[in-house]
Tab-separated table of N, CA and C in Angstrom:
chain	number	residue	atom	x	y	z
A	1	UNK	N	82.676	-160.692	-60.853
A	1	UNK	CA	83.383	-159.993	-59.573
A	1	UNK	C	83.568	-160.962	-58.412
A	2	UNK	N	84.148	-160.178	-57.892
A	2	UNK	CA	84.161	-160.966	-56.251
A	2	UNK	C	83.354	-160.669	-54.991
A	3	UNK	N	83.093	-159.378	-54.827
A	3	UNK	CA	82.447	-158.463	-53.915
A	3	UNK	C	82.688	-159.089	-52.907
A	4	UNK	N	84.331	-159.131	-52.621
A	4	UNK	CA	85.025	-158.954	-51.591
A	4	UNK	C	85.313	-157.535	-50.937
A	5	UNK	N	85.562	-156.913	-49.863
A	5	UNK	CA	85.683	-155.654	-49.664
A	5	UNK	C	86.755	-156.039	-48.133
A	6	UNK	N	88.015	-155.373	-48.803
A	6	UNK	CA	88.758	-155.695	-47.330
A	6	UNK	C	89.602	-154.475	-47.399
A	7	UNK	N	89.220	-154.358	-45.346
A	7	UNK	CA	89.387	-153.560	-44.914
A	7	UNK	C	90.901	-153.347	-43.737
A	8	UNK	N	91.372	-152.406	-43.905
A	8	UNK	CA	92.625	-152.553	-42.739
A	8	UNK	C	92.157	-151.773	-41.539
A	9	UNK	N	92.332	-150.604	-41.394
A	9	UNK	CA	92.277	-150.482	-39.797
A	9	UNK	C	91.069	-149.157	-40.149
A	10	UNK	N	89.662	-149.095	-40.730
A	10	UNK	CA	89.189	-148.089	-40.823
A	10	UNK	C	88.118	-149.058	-39.857
A	11	UNK	N	87.893	-149.932	-39.879
A	11	UNK	CA	86.695	-150.929	-38.707
A	11	UNK	C	87.459	-151.921	-38.110
A	12	UNK	N	87.089	-152.568	-37.247
A	12	UNK	CA	87.501	-153.670	-36.607
A	12	UNK	C	86.441	-154.430	-36.011
A	13	UNK	N	86.484	-155.746	-35.921
A	13	UNK	CA	85.515	-156.478	-35.606
A	13	UNK	C	86.262	-157.782	-34.949
A	14	UNK	N	86.141	-157.132	-33.535
A	14	UNK	CA	86.939	-158.189	-32.441
A	14	UNK	C	86.227	-159.583	-32.510
A	15	UNK	N	86.826	-160.509	-31.903
A	15	UNK	CA	85.967	-161.401	-31.698
A	15	UNK	C	85.907	-161.838	-30.235
A	16	UNK	N	84.917	-162.187	-30.057
A	16	UNK	CA	84.117	-163.316	-29.097
A	16	UNK	C	85.036	-163.712	-28.346
A	17	UNK	N	85.306	-163.650	-26.828
A	17	UNK	CA	86.121	-164.868	-26.415
A	17	UNK	C	87.825	-164.999	-27.053
A	18	UNK	N	88.214	-164.653	-27.557
A	18	UNK	CA	89.635	-164.321	-28.762
A	18	UNK	C	90.640	-163.527	-27.196
A	19	UNK	N	89.944	-162.587	-26.974
A	19	UNK	CA	90.928	-161.737	-25.901
A	19	UNK	C	89.989	-161.364	-24.655
A	20	UNK	N	90.435	-162.178	-23.626
A	20	UNK	CA	89.901	-162.396	-21.865
A	20	UNK	C	90.179	-161.225	-21.108
A	21	UNK	N	91.330	-160.999	-21.329
A	21	UNK	CA	92.059	-160.018	-20.359
A	21	UNK	C	91.159	-158.838	-20.086
A	22	UNK	N	90.686	-158.501	-18.786
A	22	UNK	CA	90.084	-157.430	-18.417
A	22	UNK	C	90.287	-156.697	-18.771
A	23	UNK	N	91.527	-155.404	-19.002
A	23	UNK	CA	92.203	-154.579	-19.271
A	23	UNK	C	91.718	-154.574	-21.011
A	24	UNK	N	92.090	-155.265	-21.581
A	24	UNK	CA	91.627	-155.170	-22.879
A	24	UNK	C	90.150	-155.365	-23.405
A	25	UNK	N	89.468	-155.793	-22.549
A	25	UNK	CA	87.692	-155.712	-23.076
A	25	UNK	C	87.524	-154.496	-22.341
A	26	UNK	N	87.750	-154.077	-21.437
A	26	UNK	CA	87.519	-152.546	-21.160
A	26	UNK	C	88.005	-151.796	-22.439
A	27	UNK	N	89.130	-151.714	-22.457
A	27	UNK	CA	89.737	-150.650	-23.803
A	27	UNK	C	88.635	-150.790	-24.920
A	28	UNK	N	88.441	-152.419	-25.472
A	28	UNK	CA	87.503	-152.027	-26.438
A	28	UNK	C	86.078	-151.930	-26.356
A	29	UNK	N	85.979	-151.952	-25.100
A	29	UNK	CA	84.707	-151.494	-24.656
A	29	UNK	C	84.445	-149.458	-24.755
A	30	UNK	N	85.523	-148.940	-24.147
A	30	UNK	CA	85.534	-147.597	-24.448
A	30	UNK	C	85.815	-146.932	-25.553
A	31	UNK	N	86.818	-148.110	-26.328
A	31	UNK	CA	86.537	-147.792	-27.627
A	31	UNK	C	85.482	-147.649	-28.944
A	32	UNK	N	84.714	-148.144	-28.340
A	32	UNK	CA	83.632	-148.345	-28.996
A	32	UNK	C	83.630	-149.848	-30.546
A	33	UNK	N	84.581	-150.750	-30.009
A	33	UNK	CA	84.378	-151.793	-30.850
A	33	UNK	C	84.474	-152.938	-30.202
A	34	UNK	N	83.459	-153.006	-28.929
A	34	UNK	CA	83.281	-154.107	-28.565
A	34	UNK	C	82.033	-155.408	-29.300
A	35	UNK	N	82.582	-156.591	-29.090
A	35	UNK	CA	80.895	-157.359	-30.039
A	35	UNK	C	80.158	-157.018	-29.414
A	36	UNK	N	79.246	-157.470	-30.145
A	36	UNK	CA	78.875	-158.201	-31.246
A	36	UNK	C	79.286	-157.803	-32.752
A	37	UNK	N	79.688	-155.985	-32.579
A	37	UNK	CA	79.413	-154.966	-33.827
A	37	UNK	C	80.525	-154.751	-33.874
A	38	UNK	N	81.113	-154.742	-35.135
A	38	UNK	CA	82.494	-154.454	-36.129
A	38	UNK	C	82.041	-152.543	-35.953
A	39	UNK	N	83.173	-152.126	-36.059
A	39	UNK	CA	82.732	-150.244	-36.317
A	39	UNK	C	83.685	-150.007	-36.139
A	40	UNK	N	83.772	-148.537	-36.039
A	40	UNK	CA	84.676	-147.460	-36.291
A	40	UNK	C	85.494	-147.087	-35.148
A	41	UNK	N	86.758	-147.091	-34.958
A	41	UNK	CA	86.712	-146.952	-32.893
A	41	UNK	C	85.969	-145.173	-32.587
A	42	UNK	N	86.198	-145.028	-31.428
A	42	UNK	CA	85.908	-143.247	-31.171
A	42	UNK	C	86.971	-142.420	-31.481
A	43	UNK	N	88.241	-142.696	-31.423
A	43	UNK	CA	89.182	-141.602	-31.666
A	43	UNK	C	89.074	-141.447	-33.264
A	44	UNK	N	88.835	-142.515	-34.043
A	44	UNK	CA	88.731	-142.669	-35.708
A	44	UNK	C	87.176	-142.050	-35.599
A	45	UNK	N	86.225	-141.858	-35.107
A	45	UNK	CA	85.060	-141.542	-35.502
A	45	UNK	C	85.071	-140.063	-35.411
A	46	UNK	N	85.851	-139.673	-34.151
A	46	UNK	CA	85.817	-137.703	-33.739
A	46	UNK	C	86.964	-137.443	-34.739
A	47	UNK	N	87.842	-137.950	-35.091
A	47	UNK	CA	88.859	-137.269	-36.314
A	47	UNK	C	87.793	-137.039	-37.474
A	48	UNK	N	86.916	-138.236	-38.151
A	48	UNK	CA	86.270	-138.146	-39.275
A	48	UNK	C	85.175	-136.973	-38.738
A	49	UNK	N	84.963	-137.223	-37.823
A	49	UNK	CA	83.495	-136.372	-37.483
A	49	UNK	C	83.604	-134.855	-38.140
A	50	UNK	N	84.865	-134.414	-37.073
A	50	UNK	CA	85.342	-132.880	-36.916
A	50	UNK	C	86.206	-132.908	-38.462
A	51	UNK	N	86.834	-133.373	-38.483
A	51	UNK	CA	87.701	-133.012	-39.834
A	51	UNK	C	87.227	-133.300	-41.135
A	52	UNK	N	86.774	-134.591	-41.367
A	52	UNK	CA	86.772	-135.353	-42.474
A	52	UNK	C	85.656	-135.893	-42.776
A	53	UNK	N	84.708	-135.260	-42.657
A	53	UNK	CA	82.767	-135.903	-42.347
A	53	UNK	C	82.331	-136.237	-43.787
A	54	UNK	N	82.533	-135.114	-44.609
A	54	UNK	CA	82.257	-135.453	-45.931
A	54	UNK	C	82.688	-135.952	-46.818
A	55	UNK	N	84.535	-136.375	-46.348
A	55	UNK	CA	85.126	-137.337	-47.420
A	55	UNK	C	84.679	-138.812	-46.990
A	56	UNK	N	84.456	-139.046	-45.772
A	56	UNK	CA	84.023	-140.420	-45.159
A	56	UNK	C	82.610	-140.548	-45.338
A	57	UNK	N	81.434	-139.699	-45.583
A	57	UNK	CA	80.203	-139.962	-46.053
A	57	UNK	C	80.914	-140.691	-47.367
A	58	UNK	N	81.132	-139.891	-48.444
A	58	UNK	CA	81.501	-140.572	-49.834
A	58	UNK	C	82.085	-141.376	-49.910
A	59	UNK	N	83.094	-142.123	-48.584
A	59	UNK	CA	83.649	-143.073	-48.934
A	59	UNK	C	82.772	-144.412	-48.869
A	60	UNK	N	81.945	-144.318	-47.378
A	60	UNK	CA	81.105	-144.818	-46.980
A	60	UNK	C	80.024	-145.528	-48.464
A	61	UNK	N	79.673	-143.884	-49.144
A	61	UNK	CA	78.968	-144.822	-50.119
A	61	UNK	C	79.040	-145.215	-51.277
A	62	UNK	N	80.431	-144.906	-51.749
A	62	UNK	CA	81.076	-145.861	-52.501
A	62	UNK	C	81.303	-147.117	-52.070
A	63	UNK	N	81.702	-147.608	-50.685
A	63	UNK	CA	82.105	-148.398	-50.466
A	63	UNK	C	80.411	-149.649	-50.352
A	64	UNK	N	79.604	-148.879	-50.189
A	64	UNK	CA	78.058	-149.705	-50.129
A	64	UNK	C	77.582	-149.871	-51.453
A	65	UNK	N	77.781	-149.048	-52.121
A	65	UNK	CA	77.580	-148.837	-53.603
A	65	UNK	C	78.246	-150.160	-54.292
A	66	UNK	N	79.130	-150.844	-53.742
A	66	UNK	CA	79.897	-151.765	-54.246
A	66	UNK	C	79.384	-153.473	-54.041
A	67	UNK	N	78.260	-153.049	-53.303
A	67	UNK	CA	77.281	-154.111	-52.563
A	67	UNK	C	78.241	-155.954	-51.869
A	68	UNK	N	79.103	-155.294	-51.397
A	68	UNK	CA	80.104	-156.211	-50.783
A	68	UNK	C	79.228	-157.535	-50.004
A	69	UNK	N	79.851	-158.767	-50.747
A	69	UNK	CA	79.038	-159.899	-50.309
A	69	UNK	C	80.172	-160.515	-48.715
A	70	UNK	N	81.477	-160.093	-48.465
A	70	UNK	CA	82.359	-160.673	-48.282
A	70	UNK	C	83.050	-159.685	-47.250
A	71	UNK	N	83.068	-159.382	-46.225
A	71	UNK	CA	84.283	-158.533	-45.616
A	71	UNK	C	85.429	-159.155	-45.022
A	72	UNK	N	86.340	-158.552	-45.332
A	72	UNK	CA	87.810	-159.201	-44.606
A	72	UNK	C	88.668	-157.587	-43.711
A	73	UNK	N	88.719	-158.063	-42.679
A	73	UNK	CA	88.759	-157.144	-41.581
A	73	UNK	C	90.455	-157.871	-41.454
A	74	UNK	N	91.214	-157.058	-40.952
A	74	UNK	CA	92.643	-157.137	-40.571
A	74	UNK	C	92.580	-157.144	-39.101
A	75	UNK	N	91.445	-156.890	-38.418
A	75	UNK	CA	91.774	-156.934	-37.052
A	75	UNK	C	90.387	-157.475	-36.852
A	76	UNK	N	90.034	-158.046	-36.811
A	76	UNK	CA	88.998	-159.388	-36.577
A	76	UNK	C	88.416	-160.017	-37.179
A	77	UNK	N	87.171	-160.585	-36.403
A	77	UNK	CA	86.467	-161.748	-37.765
A	77	UNK	C	85.859	-161.433	-38.810
A	78	UNK	N	85.956	-162.217	-40.231
A	78	UNK	CA	85.315	-161.591	-41.276
A	78	UNK	C	84.064	-161.917	-41.020
A	79	UNK	N	83.601	-161.019	-41.985
A	79	UNK	CA	81.892	-161.667	-42.366
A	79	UNK	C	81.589	-162.375	-43.739
A	80	UNK	N	81.573	-163.366	-43.467
A	80	UNK	CA	81.786	-164.183	-44.896
A	80	UNK	C	79.992	-164.121	-45.691
A	81	UNK	N	79.262	-163.292	-45.253
A	81	UNK	CA	77.848	-163.308	-45.850
A	81	UNK	C	77.166	-161.773	-45.625
A	82	UNK	N	76.457	-161.223	-46.217
A	82	UNK	CA	75.653	-159.932	-45.975
A	82	UNK	C	76.727	-158.735	-45.274
A	83	UNK	N	77.560	-158.843	-46.628
A	83	UNK	CA	78.304	-158.112	-46.093
A	83	UNK	C	78.224	-156.429	-46.039
A	84	UNK	N	77.524	-156.044	-47.165
A	84	UNK	CA	76.686	-154.714	-47.192
A	84	UNK	C	76.038	-153.987	-46.256
A	85	UNK	N	75.198	-155.413	-45.466
A	85	UNK	CA	73.792	-155.067	-44.178
A	85	UNK	C	75.050	-154.551	-43.142
A	86	UNK	N	76.096	-155.813	-42.958
A	86	UNK	CA	77.104	-155.761	-42.199
A	86	UNK	C	77.993	-153.970	-42.136
A	87	UNK	N	78.449	-153.577	-43.390
A	87	UNK	CA	79.164	-152.570	-43.493
A	87	UNK	C	78.421	-151.468	-43.061
A	88	UNK	N	76.894	-151.401	-43.394
A	88	UNK	CA	75.626	-150.593	-43.312
A	88	UNK	C	75.654	-150.530	-41.452
A	89	UNK	N	75.803	-151.486	-40.929
A	89	UNK	CA	75.565	-151.501	-39.197
A	89	UNK	C	77.128	-150.624	-38.669
A	90	UNK	N	77.749	-151.437	-39.223
A	90	UNK	CA	79.232	-150.603	-38.749
A	90	UNK	C	79.414	-148.974	-38.754
A	91	UNK	N	78.575	-148.568	-40.190
A	91	UNK	CA	78.551	-147.387	-39.998
A	91	UNK	C	77.296	-146.444	-39.294
A	92	UNK	N	76.720	-146.903	-38.881
A	92	UNK	CA	75.628	-146.728	-38.146
A	92	UNK	C	75.847	-145.540	-37.603
């Protein structure tokens, strides 16, 4: 088993230094996805918290049960190690 988790739009992990435009840095900060942590953007968090909280909690438990070693993001830096810990932190 590869223990690689591929995440598309649920989480983002922007790389520090890749985007230096002040407006984009401000938007990442407002959106709740500013480095150094990956995470769920505020708009998705609010949507899941209000409408789909139980489904999201079940999905997170399932992903954590897979104990991924690596996480590949379509938006940002990958985690080459400690994937389960990084995933748990992202959903804190």
